[in-house]
Coordinates of C-alpha atoms in Angstrom, one line a residue:
Chain A
M1 CA 235.8 57.6 224.6
I2 CA 238.8 58.5 227.0
V3 CA 240.3 55.1 226.0
L4 CA 240.0 56.0 222.3
I5 CA 241.6 59.2 223.1
A6 CA 244.4 57.8 224.8
L7 CA 245.1 55.3 221.8
M8 CA 245.0 58.1 219.2
L9 CA 247.5 60.1 221.2
A10 CA 249.6 57.1 221.7
I11 CA 249.6 56.3 217.6
A12 CA 250.3 60.2 217.1
I13 CA 253.0 60.5 219.5
S14 CA 254.8 57.3 219.0
S15 CA 254.8 57.8 215.3
F16 CA 257.1 60.6 215.8
V17 CA 259.1 60.1 218.7
G18 CA 259.3 56.1 218.8
G19 CA 257.9 53.6 221.2
L20 CA 257.0 50.8 218.6
P21 CA 254.8 48.7 221.2
L22 CA 252.6 51.7 222.0
F23 CA 251.9 52.1 218.3
A24 CA 251.3 48.5 217.8
L25 CA 248.9 48.3 220.8
G26 CA 247.2 51.7 219.6
V27 CA 246.7 50.4 216.1
L28 CA 245.4 46.9 217.1
L29 CA 243.0 48.1 219.7
T30 CA 241.8 50.9 218.0
P31 CA 238.8 48.9 216.1
L32 CA 237.8 47.4 219.3
A33 CA 237.6 50.7 221.5
L34 CA 236.0 52.6 218.5
L35 CA 233.3 49.8 218.3
H36 CA 232.9 49.9 222.0
V37 CA 232.2 53.7 221.7
V38 CA 229.7 53.6 218.9
R39 CA 228.4 49.9 218.5
P40 CA 229.0 48.1 221.8
E41 CA 227.1 45.4 220.5
R42 CA 229.5 44.8 217.6
A43 CA 232.8 45.6 219.6
R44 CA 233.8 42.0 220.7
E45 CA 232.6 40.2 217.2
I46 CA 234.8 42.4 215.0
G47 CA 237.4 44.0 217.3
L48 CA 238.8 40.7 219.1
P49 CA 239.5 39.0 216.0
I50 CA 241.6 41.9 214.8
L51 CA 243.5 42.2 217.9
A52 CA 243.9 38.2 218.3
F53 CA 245.3 37.7 214.6
G54 CA 247.0 41.0 214.3
G55 CA 248.8 40.5 217.7
L56 CA 249.8 36.8 216.7
T57 CA 251.1 38.2 213.3
L58 CA 253.3 40.6 214.9
L59 CA 254.4 37.9 217.7
L60 CA 255.5 35.4 214.9
A61 CA 257.4 38.0 212.9
G62 CA 261.0 36.9 212.1
S63 CA 260.1 33.1 212.9
E64 CA 261.6 30.6 210.4
R65 CA 258.9 28.1 210.6
T66 CA 256.8 27.9 207.8
I67 CA 253.4 26.4 206.7
A68 CA 253.2 25.2 203.0
G69 CA 256.2 27.3 202.5
L70 CA 254.9 30.4 204.0
P71 CA 256.6 31.9 207.0
L72 CA 254.1 31.6 210.1
S73 CA 253.5 35.2 210.3
S74 CA 252.6 35.4 207.0
A75 CA 250.4 32.3 207.2
V76 CA 248.5 34.0 210.0
L77 CA 248.4 37.4 208.1
L78 CA 246.8 35.9 205.4
G79 CA 244.9 32.8 207.0
G80 CA 243.6 34.6 210.2
L81 CA 243.5 38.2 209.6
W82 CA 242.2 38.2 206.3
L83 CA 239.9 35.1 205.6
T84 CA 239.1 33.8 209.0
T85 CA 238.1 37.3 210.2
W86 CA 236.3 37.8 207.1
I87 CA 234.2 34.7 207.3
W88 CA 233.8 35.1 211.3
T89 CA 232.5 38.9 211.1
S90 CA 230.3 38.4 208.1
W91 CA 228.7 35.2 209.9
R92 CA 228.4 37.2 213.0
F93 CA 226.8 40.2 211.2
T94 CA 223.9 38.1 209.9
R95 CA 222.7 37.6 213.5
Chain B
M1 CA 244.3 40.6 173.3
I2 CA 243.1 43.8 171.4
A3 CA 240.0 42.0 170.4
A4 CA 239.0 41.2 174.2
A5 CA 239.9 45.0 175.0
V6 CA 237.3 46.3 172.3
A7 CA 234.8 43.6 173.3
Y8 CA 234.8 44.7 176.6
L9 CA 234.6 48.5 175.7
L10 CA 231.5 47.8 173.5
V11 CA 229.9 46.2 176.3
V12 CA 230.6 49.1 178.7
A13 CA 229.4 51.4 175.8
A14 CA 226.4 49.7 175.3
I15 CA 225.4 49.8 179.1
S16 CA 226.2 53.5 179.2
I17 CA 224.0 54.5 176.4
W18 CA 221.0 52.3 178.3
A19 CA 221.9 54.1 181.3
W20 CA 221.7 57.5 179.4
R21 CA 218.3 56.8 178.4
R22 CA 217.2 56.1 181.9
T23 CA 219.3 59.0 183.4
N24 CA 216.4 62.0 183.7
D25 CA 217.3 63.9 186.8
A26 CA 219.8 64.7 189.9
R27 CA 218.4 61.6 191.7
D28 CA 219.0 59.4 189.1
Y29 CA 222.5 60.9 188.1
F30 CA 223.8 60.8 191.7
L31 CA 222.2 57.9 193.4
A32 CA 220.9 55.4 190.6
G33 CA 217.3 56.1 191.7
R34 CA 218.0 54.2 194.9
K35 CA 216.9 50.9 193.5
L36 CA 220.1 48.7 194.0
G37 CA 219.6 45.2 195.4
L38 CA 222.2 43.3 197.5
W39 CA 224.4 41.7 194.7
V40 CA 224.3 45.1 192.6
T41 CA 225.4 47.0 195.8
G42 CA 228.0 44.5 196.7
A43 CA 229.6 44.2 193.3
A44 CA 229.4 48.0 192.7
T45 CA 231.0 49.0 196.2
M46 CA 233.5 46.1 195.7
S47 CA 234.6 47.3 192.0
T48 CA 234.5 51.0 193.0
A49 CA 236.8 50.2 196.0
F50 CA 239.2 48.2 194.2
S51 CA 240.9 49.9 191.2
G52 CA 244.0 50.2 189.2
F53 CA 245.4 50.6 192.8
V54 CA 244.7 47.0 193.4
F55 CA 245.2 45.5 190.2
L56 CA 248.3 47.4 188.9
G57 CA 249.6 49.1 192.0
G58 CA 249.2 46.1 194.2
P59 CA 251.3 43.6 192.3
G60 CA 253.7 46.5 191.7
L61 CA 254.0 47.2 195.3
A62 CA 254.1 43.4 196.1
Y63 CA 257.1 43.2 193.6
T64 CA 258.9 45.9 195.7
L65 CA 258.0 44.9 199.3
G66 CA 256.8 41.4 199.0
V67 CA 254.0 39.7 201.3
A68 CA 254.4 42.9 203.6
S69 CA 252.4 44.8 200.7
L70 CA 249.5 42.8 202.0
W71 CA 249.0 44.9 205.2
I72 CA 247.1 47.2 202.8
V73 CA 244.3 44.5 202.1
V74 CA 244.2 42.2 204.9
P75 CA 242.1 44.5 206.7
L76 CA 239.3 43.8 204.3
G77 CA 238.7 40.9 206.4
F78 CA 236.7 43.0 208.6
T79 CA 236.2 46.5 206.9
A80 CA 233.1 45.2 205.2
A81 CA 231.3 44.6 208.6
L82 CA 232.8 47.6 210.1
I83 CA 231.4 49.9 207.4
C84 CA 228.0 48.4 207.7
A85 CA 227.8 48.4 211.4
V86 CA 229.1 52.0 211.9
A87 CA 227.7 54.0 208.8
G88 CA 225.3 51.8 207.0
E89 CA 221.9 52.4 208.7
R90 CA 222.3 56.2 209.5
L91 CA 223.6 57.0 206.0
H92 CA 220.5 54.8 204.4
A93 CA 218.3 56.9 206.7
L94 CA 219.6 60.2 205.6
A95 CA 219.2 59.2 202.0
D96 CA 215.6 58.3 202.6
D97 CA 215.2 62.0 204.0
G98 CA 216.3 63.4 200.7
A99 CA 220.3 63.4 201.0
L100 CA 221.8 62.5 197.4
T101 CA 225.6 63.0 198.2
L102 CA 227.8 62.3 201.3
P103 CA 228.0 65.8 202.1
A104 CA 224.5 66.5 201.9
A105 CA 223.9 63.7 204.2
L106 CA 226.4 64.9 206.9
R107 CA 225.0 68.4 206.5
A108 CA 221.5 67.0 207.1
H109 CA 222.7 65.2 210.1
F110 CA 224.6 67.7 211.9
D111 CA 222.2 70.6 210.6
D112 CA 225.2 72.7 209.5
R113 CA 226.2 74.0 206.1
G114 CA 230.0 74.4 207.4
V115 CA 230.0 70.6 208.0
G116 CA 228.9 70.1 204.2
A117 CA 231.3 72.3 202.9
A118 CA 234.3 70.7 204.8
A119 CA 233.2 67.4 203.8
A120 CA 232.9 68.6 200.0
G121 CA 236.3 70.4 200.2
A122 CA 238.1 67.3 201.4
I123 CA 236.3 65.1 199.1
L124 CA 237.3 67.0 196.1
I125 CA 240.9 67.0 197.1
G126 CA 240.9 63.5 197.8
C127 CA 239.1 62.6 194.5
V128 CA 241.6 64.4 192.4
G129 CA 244.5 62.5 194.1
Y130 CA 242.7 59.0 193.6
L131 CA 241.8 59.9 190.1
A132 CA 245.1 60.7 189.2
A133 CA 246.4 57.2 190.5
Q134 CA 243.5 55.8 188.1
F135 CA 244.7 57.6 185.0
L136 CA 248.3 56.6 185.7
A137 CA 247.2 53.2 185.7
L138 CA 244.7 53.4 182.9
G139 CA 247.8 54.7 180.9
L140 CA 249.7 51.9 181.9
V141 CA 247.0 49.3 180.5
V142 CA 246.4 51.2 177.4
E143 CA 250.0 51.4 176.6
A144 CA 250.5 47.7 177.0
I145 CA 247.3 46.6 175.1
F146 CA 247.9 49.1 172.0
G147 CA 251.6 49.6 172.2
L148 CA 251.1 53.3 172.5
E149 CA 253.4 55.7 174.2
M150 CA 252.2 56.7 178.1
L151 CA 251.1 60.3 177.3
P152 CA 248.6 59.4 174.3
A153 CA 247.6 56.1 176.4
L154 CA 246.5 58.0 179.3
L155 CA 244.6 60.6 177.3
I156 CA 242.9 57.8 175.4
G157 CA 241.9 56.0 178.3
A158 CA 240.7 58.9 180.1
A159 CA 238.6 60.2 177.2
I160 CA 236.8 57.0 177.1
V161 CA 236.0 56.6 180.9
V162 CA 235.0 60.3 181.1
A163 CA 232.9 60.1 178.3
Y164 CA 230.5 57.1 179.8
S165 CA 230.7 58.7 183.2
I166 CA 229.6 62.2 181.6
A167 CA 226.8 60.3 179.7
G168 CA 225.3 58.1 182.1
G169 CA 226.0 59.4 185.7
M170 CA 225.6 56.9 188.6
I171 CA 223.3 54.7 186.7
A172 CA 226.0 53.9 184.2
G173 CA 228.4 53.8 187.0
V174 CA 226.6 51.0 188.9
Y175 CA 225.5 48.9 186.3
T176 CA 229.0 49.0 184.6
D177 CA 230.5 48.4 188.0
L178 CA 228.4 45.1 188.4
F179 CA 229.7 44.0 185.0
Q180 CA 233.1 44.7 185.9
G181 CA 232.9 43.7 189.5
L182 CA 232.1 40.2 188.0
L183 CA 234.8 40.5 185.5
M184 CA 237.4 41.6 187.8
A185 CA 236.5 38.6 190.2
I186 CA 236.6 36.1 187.4
T187 CA 239.8 37.4 186.1
A188 CA 241.4 37.7 189.6
V189 CA 240.8 34.0 190.2
A190 CA 242.1 33.2 186.7
V191 CA 245.2 35.0 187.0
F192 CA 246.0 33.3 190.6
V193 CA 245.6 29.8 189.2
T194 CA 247.8 30.7 186.3
A195 CA 250.4 32.8 188.2
I196 CA 250.8 29.6 190.6
D197 CA 251.1 27.1 187.6
S198 CA 253.6 29.4 185.9
A199 CA 256.0 29.4 188.6
G200 CA 255.5 25.4 189.1
G201 CA 253.2 25.6 191.8
W202 CA 252.7 27.4 195.3
R203 CA 255.8 25.6 197.3
S204 CA 258.0 25.7 194.2
M205 CA 257.0 29.5 193.8
L206 CA 257.9 30.3 197.4
G207 CA 260.9 28.3 197.3
T208 CA 262.5 30.0 194.3
I209 CA 261.6 33.4 196.0
A210 CA 263.2 32.4 199.3
D211 CA 266.4 30.9 197.7
S212 CA 266.9 33.8 195.5
E213 CA 269.5 36.1 196.4
R214 CA 267.5 39.1 195.1
F215 CA 264.4 38.4 197.0
G216 CA 265.3 36.1 199.9
I217 CA 263.0 34.7 202.7
D218 CA 262.5 38.5 204.2
F219 CA 260.6 38.9 201.0
L220 CA 257.8 36.5 202.3
Q221 CA 257.9 37.5 206.0
A222 CA 254.7 39.9 207.2
T223 CA 257.2 42.4 208.1
G224 CA 260.3 41.2 206.5
T225 CA 261.2 44.1 204.0
I226 CA 259.6 47.0 205.7
P227 CA 259.4 48.6 209.2
V228 CA 256.8 47.2 211.4
W229 CA 255.7 51.0 211.8
T230 CA 255.1 51.1 208.0
A231 CA 253.2 47.8 208.2
L232 CA 250.8 49.0 211.0
G233 CA 250.6 52.4 209.4
F234 CA 249.1 50.7 206.1
F235 CA 246.8 48.4 208.3
F236 CA 245.5 51.5 210.6
V237 CA 245.1 53.7 207.6
F238 CA 243.2 51.1 205.4
G239 CA 241.3 49.4 208.3
I240 CA 240.1 52.3 210.0
G241 CA 240.1 54.6 207.0
V242 CA 237.5 52.9 205.1
L243 CA 235.0 54.7 207.2
G244 CA 236.0 57.8 205.3
Q245 CA 235.7 56.4 202.0
P246 CA 233.1 58.4 199.9
Q247 CA 233.2 56.2 197.1
M248 CA 231.9 53.3 199.3
L249 CA 229.6 55.2 201.5
H250 CA 227.8 56.7 198.7
K251 CA 226.7 53.3 197.7
L252 CA 225.3 52.4 201.0
M253 CA 222.9 55.1 200.3
M254 CA 221.7 53.7 197.1
L255 CA 220.5 50.3 198.7
D256 CA 216.9 49.6 198.0
D257 CA 216.1 48.1 201.3
V258 CA 218.2 48.8 204.7
K259 CA 217.6 45.2 205.7
R260 CA 220.1 43.8 203.3
L261 CA 222.9 45.4 205.2
K262 CA 223.4 42.7 207.1
H263 CA 224.2 40.4 204.4
L264 CA 226.4 42.8 202.6
P265 CA 229.7 42.1 204.4
F266 CA 229.4 38.7 203.2
V267 CA 228.9 39.9 199.4
L268 CA 231.4 42.6 199.6
G269 CA 234.2 41.0 201.5
G270 CA 233.8 37.8 199.4
G271 CA 234.1 39.7 196.3
Q272 CA 237.1 41.7 197.5
S273 CA 238.7 38.6 198.6
L274 CA 238.6 37.0 195.3
C275 CA 240.1 40.3 193.7
I276 CA 243.0 40.0 196.2
L277 CA 244.2 37.0 194.6
L278 CA 245.4 38.8 191.5
W279 CA 247.6 40.9 193.9
L280 CA 248.9 37.8 195.7
G281 CA 249.2 35.6 192.5
V282 CA 251.0 38.1 190.5
G283 CA 252.8 39.6 193.3
L284 CA 254.5 36.3 194.1
A285 CA 254.7 34.8 190.6
V286 CA 256.8 37.8 188.9
P287 CA 259.3 37.9 191.6
A288 CA 259.5 34.1 191.2
A289 CA 259.8 34.5 187.5
V290 CA 262.5 37.2 188.0
A291 CA 264.4 35.0 190.5
S292 CA 264.5 32.1 188.0
G293 CA 265.4 34.2 184.9
K294 CA 262.2 33.7 183.0
L295 CA 261.5 37.4 183.3
A296 CA 264.3 40.2 183.3
P297 CA 264.2 42.7 186.5
L298 CA 261.4 45.1 186.3
D299 CA 262.6 48.7 185.4
R300 CA 259.1 50.0 186.8
A301 CA 257.5 47.8 189.5
D302 CA 254.1 49.1 188.4
T303 CA 254.5 46.9 185.0
A304 CA 254.6 43.6 187.1
T305 CA 250.9 42.6 186.2
N306 CA 251.5 43.8 182.4
Q307 CA 254.6 41.9 182.3
F308 CA 252.9 38.7 183.8
L309 CA 250.3 39.1 181.4
L310 CA 252.5 39.7 178.2
E311 CA 255.0 37.3 179.0
L312 CA 253.7 34.6 181.3
A313 CA 250.1 34.2 180.6
P314 CA 248.2 32.5 177.7
P315 CA 247.2 35.1 175.1
I316 CA 243.4 34.7 175.6
L317 CA 243.8 34.8 179.3
A318 CA 245.8 38.1 178.8
G319 CA 243.1 39.7 176.7
I320 CA 240.4 38.9 179.3
V321 CA 242.7 40.1 182.1
F322 CA 243.4 43.3 180.5
A323 CA 239.7 43.7 180.1
G324 CA 239.4 43.0 183.8
V325 CA 242.0 45.4 184.8
L326 CA 240.4 48.2 182.6
A327 CA 237.1 47.4 184.3
A328 CA 238.7 47.8 188.0
I329 CA 240.0 51.2 186.9
M330 CA 237.2 52.5 185.0
S331 CA 234.5 51.3 187.7
T332 CA 236.7 53.5 190.5
V333 CA 237.0 56.7 187.9
D334 CA 233.2 56.8 187.1
A335 CA 232.4 56.7 190.8
L336 CA 235.1 59.3 191.9
L337 CA 233.9 61.4 189.3
N338 CA 230.3 61.6 190.0
I339 CA 231.1 62.1 193.8
A340 CA 233.5 64.9 193.1
A341 CA 231.1 66.4 190.5
G342 CA 228.3 66.2 193.6
A343 CA 230.7 67.9 195.5
L344 CA 231.3 70.8 193.0
V345 CA 227.9 71.6 191.8
R346 CA 225.6 70.6 194.7
D347 CA 227.4 70.4 197.9
L348 CA 229.5 73.6 197.9
P349 CA 226.8 75.6 196.6
E350 CA 224.4 74.7 198.9
A351 CA 227.2 75.4 201.7
A352 CA 227.5 78.9 200.3
G353 CA 223.5 79.2 200.9
N354 CA 222.7 78.9 197.2
R355 CA 220.3 76.5 195.7
P356 CA 221.9 73.3 194.6
N357 CA 222.5 73.3 190.9
E358 CA 219.9 70.7 189.4
S359 CA 221.4 71.0 185.7
L360 CA 222.7 67.8 184.2
L361 CA 224.8 70.0 182.0
A362 CA 226.5 71.6 185.1
A363 CA 227.1 68.1 186.5
R364 CA 228.5 66.9 183.2
T365 CA 230.8 70.2 182.9
A366 CA 232.0 69.7 186.2
T367 CA 232.7 66.0 185.7
L368 CA 235.0 67.0 182.9
G369 CA 236.8 69.9 184.6
I370 CA 237.6 67.6 187.6
A371 CA 239.0 64.8 185.1
A372 CA 241.3 67.5 183.6
A373 CA 242.7 68.5 187.0
A374 CA 243.4 64.6 187.9
I375 CA 245.2 64.2 184.6
V376 CA 247.5 67.0 185.1
L377 CA 248.4 65.7 188.5
A378 CA 249.1 62.1 187.1
L379 CA 251.2 63.5 184.3
A380 CA 253.4 65.4 187.1
Y381 CA 253.5 62.5 189.4
D382 CA 256.6 60.1 189.6
D383 CA 256.4 57.3 191.9
L384 CA 254.4 54.0 192.5
I385 CA 250.8 53.9 191.8
A386 CA 250.2 52.5 195.1
L387 CA 251.5 55.1 197.4
L388 CA 249.5 57.7 195.3
G389 CA 246.4 55.8 195.9
T390 CA 247.4 55.2 199.7
F391 CA 247.9 59.2 199.7
A392 CA 244.5 59.7 198.4
F393 CA 242.9 56.9 200.6
S394 CA 244.6 58.5 203.6
T395 CA 243.2 61.9 202.7
F396 CA 239.7 60.8 202.5
A397 CA 240.5 58.6 205.9
A398 CA 241.8 61.4 207.8
A399 CA 239.1 63.9 207.0
L400 CA 236.0 62.0 207.1
A401 CA 236.6 58.4 209.0
P402 CA 236.2 60.1 212.5
T403 CA 233.1 62.0 211.4
I404 CA 231.4 59.1 210.1
A405 CA 232.6 56.9 213.0
I406 CA 231.7 59.2 216.1
G407 CA 229.9 62.0 214.6
L408 CA 227.2 59.9 213.1
N409 CA 226.7 58.0 216.2
R410 CA 227.2 60.1 219.3
P411 CA 226.1 63.6 219.9
T412 CA 228.8 65.6 218.3
P413 CA 229.0 69.4 218.0
P414 CA 229.2 70.6 214.3
R415 CA 232.3 72.8 215.0
A416 CA 234.1 69.6 216.3
V417 CA 233.3 68.0 213.1
V418 CA 234.6 70.7 210.8
A419 CA 237.8 71.0 212.9
S420 CA 238.4 67.4 212.5
I421 CA 237.7 67.4 208.8
A422 CA 240.1 70.3 208.4
V423 CA 242.9 69.4 210.7
G424 CA 242.7 65.8 208.9
T425 CA 242.9 67.2 205.7
V426 CA 245.5 69.9 206.1
L427 CA 247.6 67.6 208.1
N428 CA 247.6 64.8 205.8
L429 CA 248.5 67.0 202.8
T430 CA 251.3 68.8 204.9
L431 CA 252.9 65.6 206.3
E432 CA 252.8 63.9 202.9
F433 CA 254.2 66.9 201.2
L434 CA 257.3 67.4 203.7
A435 CA 258.0 63.7 203.5
R436 CA 258.3 63.9 199.7
Q437 CA 259.6 67.2 198.7
S438 CA 263.3 68.0 198.0
F439 CA 262.6 71.5 196.7
I440 CA 263.4 73.5 199.8
E441 CA 266.0 71.8 202.0
S442 CA 265.5 73.9 205.0
L443 CA 262.0 72.6 205.7
P444 CA 261.6 69.9 208.1
R445 CA 261.4 66.4 207.0
P446 CA 259.2 64.1 209.3
P447 CA 260.4 60.5 210.4
L448 CA 257.6 59.1 208.5
V449 CA 257.3 57.0 205.6
A450 CA 255.5 58.8 202.6
G451 CA 252.2 57.0 201.6
A452 CA 251.8 55.3 205.0
L453 CA 252.4 57.0 208.3
P454 CA 251.5 60.6 207.4
G455 CA 247.9 59.1 206.7
A456 CA 248.0 57.3 210.1
V457 CA 249.2 60.3 212.3
A458 CA 246.5 62.6 210.3
L459 CA 244.0 60.2 211.0
A460 CA 244.8 59.8 214.6
V461 CA 244.9 63.5 215.3
S462 CA 241.6 63.9 213.4
F463 CA 239.9 61.5 215.8
L464 CA 241.4 63.4 218.6
V465 CA 240.2 66.6 217.6
L466 CA 236.7 65.2 217.1
S467 CA 236.8 63.2 220.3
I468 CA 238.0 65.9 222.5
G469 CA 235.5 68.4 220.7
S470 CA 232.7 66.0 221.6
R471 CA 233.3 65.9 225.3
K472 CA 231.8 69.5 225.7
P473 CA 228.8 69.8 223.2

């Protein structure tokens, strides 16, 4: 809960005064922290793909390399954060 | 095209008449008798969650922002699982105990009338904003199909959907949602394929956009046209904020068997993924058509879907898709009207210590009044539909997501819940107003992009209030 409070503080304060890395970390870690607080058994299976693919999308932002004409960051956004995460979390949820 | 739209409306009318005959009491009107299976619940939740916001506002936003607009919808890769994991079982159990609406469920869980009142108030405010976005989208579609002016188009579209919502309540809502959800998914896939084909294939389409002076490669980058702040603001509000969406949470309460929850993320996320293909397809095909000179630059970005259907799609497909877009809008409107009516005639009276009004006449009259308020807001609004939709989504998110996430799963004092709902609602309204207003120059303007960051800040602060308040029960 303390981690969640710290993340929310980071998001709120950094929105107004700057500090993009703090804001990004807060946004991407929130699902993991939230699930850890209220549903620990679901934290990793839902939270980790978000952190991994979200972080990768941001790291690749601006890269000029493309996959099938789509810049790498957008390919990870669509292929990873959207489709792979849906298939992974839906499959894990049935177990 | 008109024939397809009329045929669609006749099917909806037939379902509504059937539902009207099956609606006997408040449990039927508000919870569809709690007899919904996995596929009906999945399709109804999907079509309720997706609306004119996604089918018209989405491509409009994509025309403006490019691929970066998709930060709003990529969270659906995990939101279906998140909502089922965090809220599904508890809300279903509260419905087992007799709760018909979300505020009633929260009031029962916390055993506090103030919680019910705060939730009902926030839901009413959010519903009016959300409904206004839907009515705007409805006006655009009716305008395109029948060639009417915006005002009569909006009023005619609103009259139709309000009529069937009033007649059939939630039974009409969920079964029209099932039909509408199937139609939305099928048309989204058909549009995606046609859109890519109209641009000469996927690579050709992206190449045309990347090489154009008007759009360029930045249009295709994940954060190319907007600050990373805004992209992450969208992601945060739509990823975590889904936990506060009453139109989706309400559907979980209607499931006939709680064991079906474990398969719901696959059905719900799958349906949503299919529908997003329309956002992606039209959102890229229209800029490609503009870049290659097939289409004139759009005067109004929200007409991207209409322009694609009228200018680039075969007429038969255009007719079916317009019906699908109507379906997307109307399925959301009926659910929101029902939820808002429940807040007005049941939850607020109960919060004041009175018996809830069980009369169907009261529920139907409330539905009409809320629709009128939303139509007035729609006529006064002058910006992208997607941004009005984002504001409404974030109102629900900031008000209710912390309560649903933490409050339903950990010991939480009611006063912290009421404070969180109140702070989230008021802060979101205030920041959005300050970010947009130009009437009073002396008022401070927060360094936040309207429609994305005010909601993110309000949601974070609302979480903070609840988290800190929960530490000393």
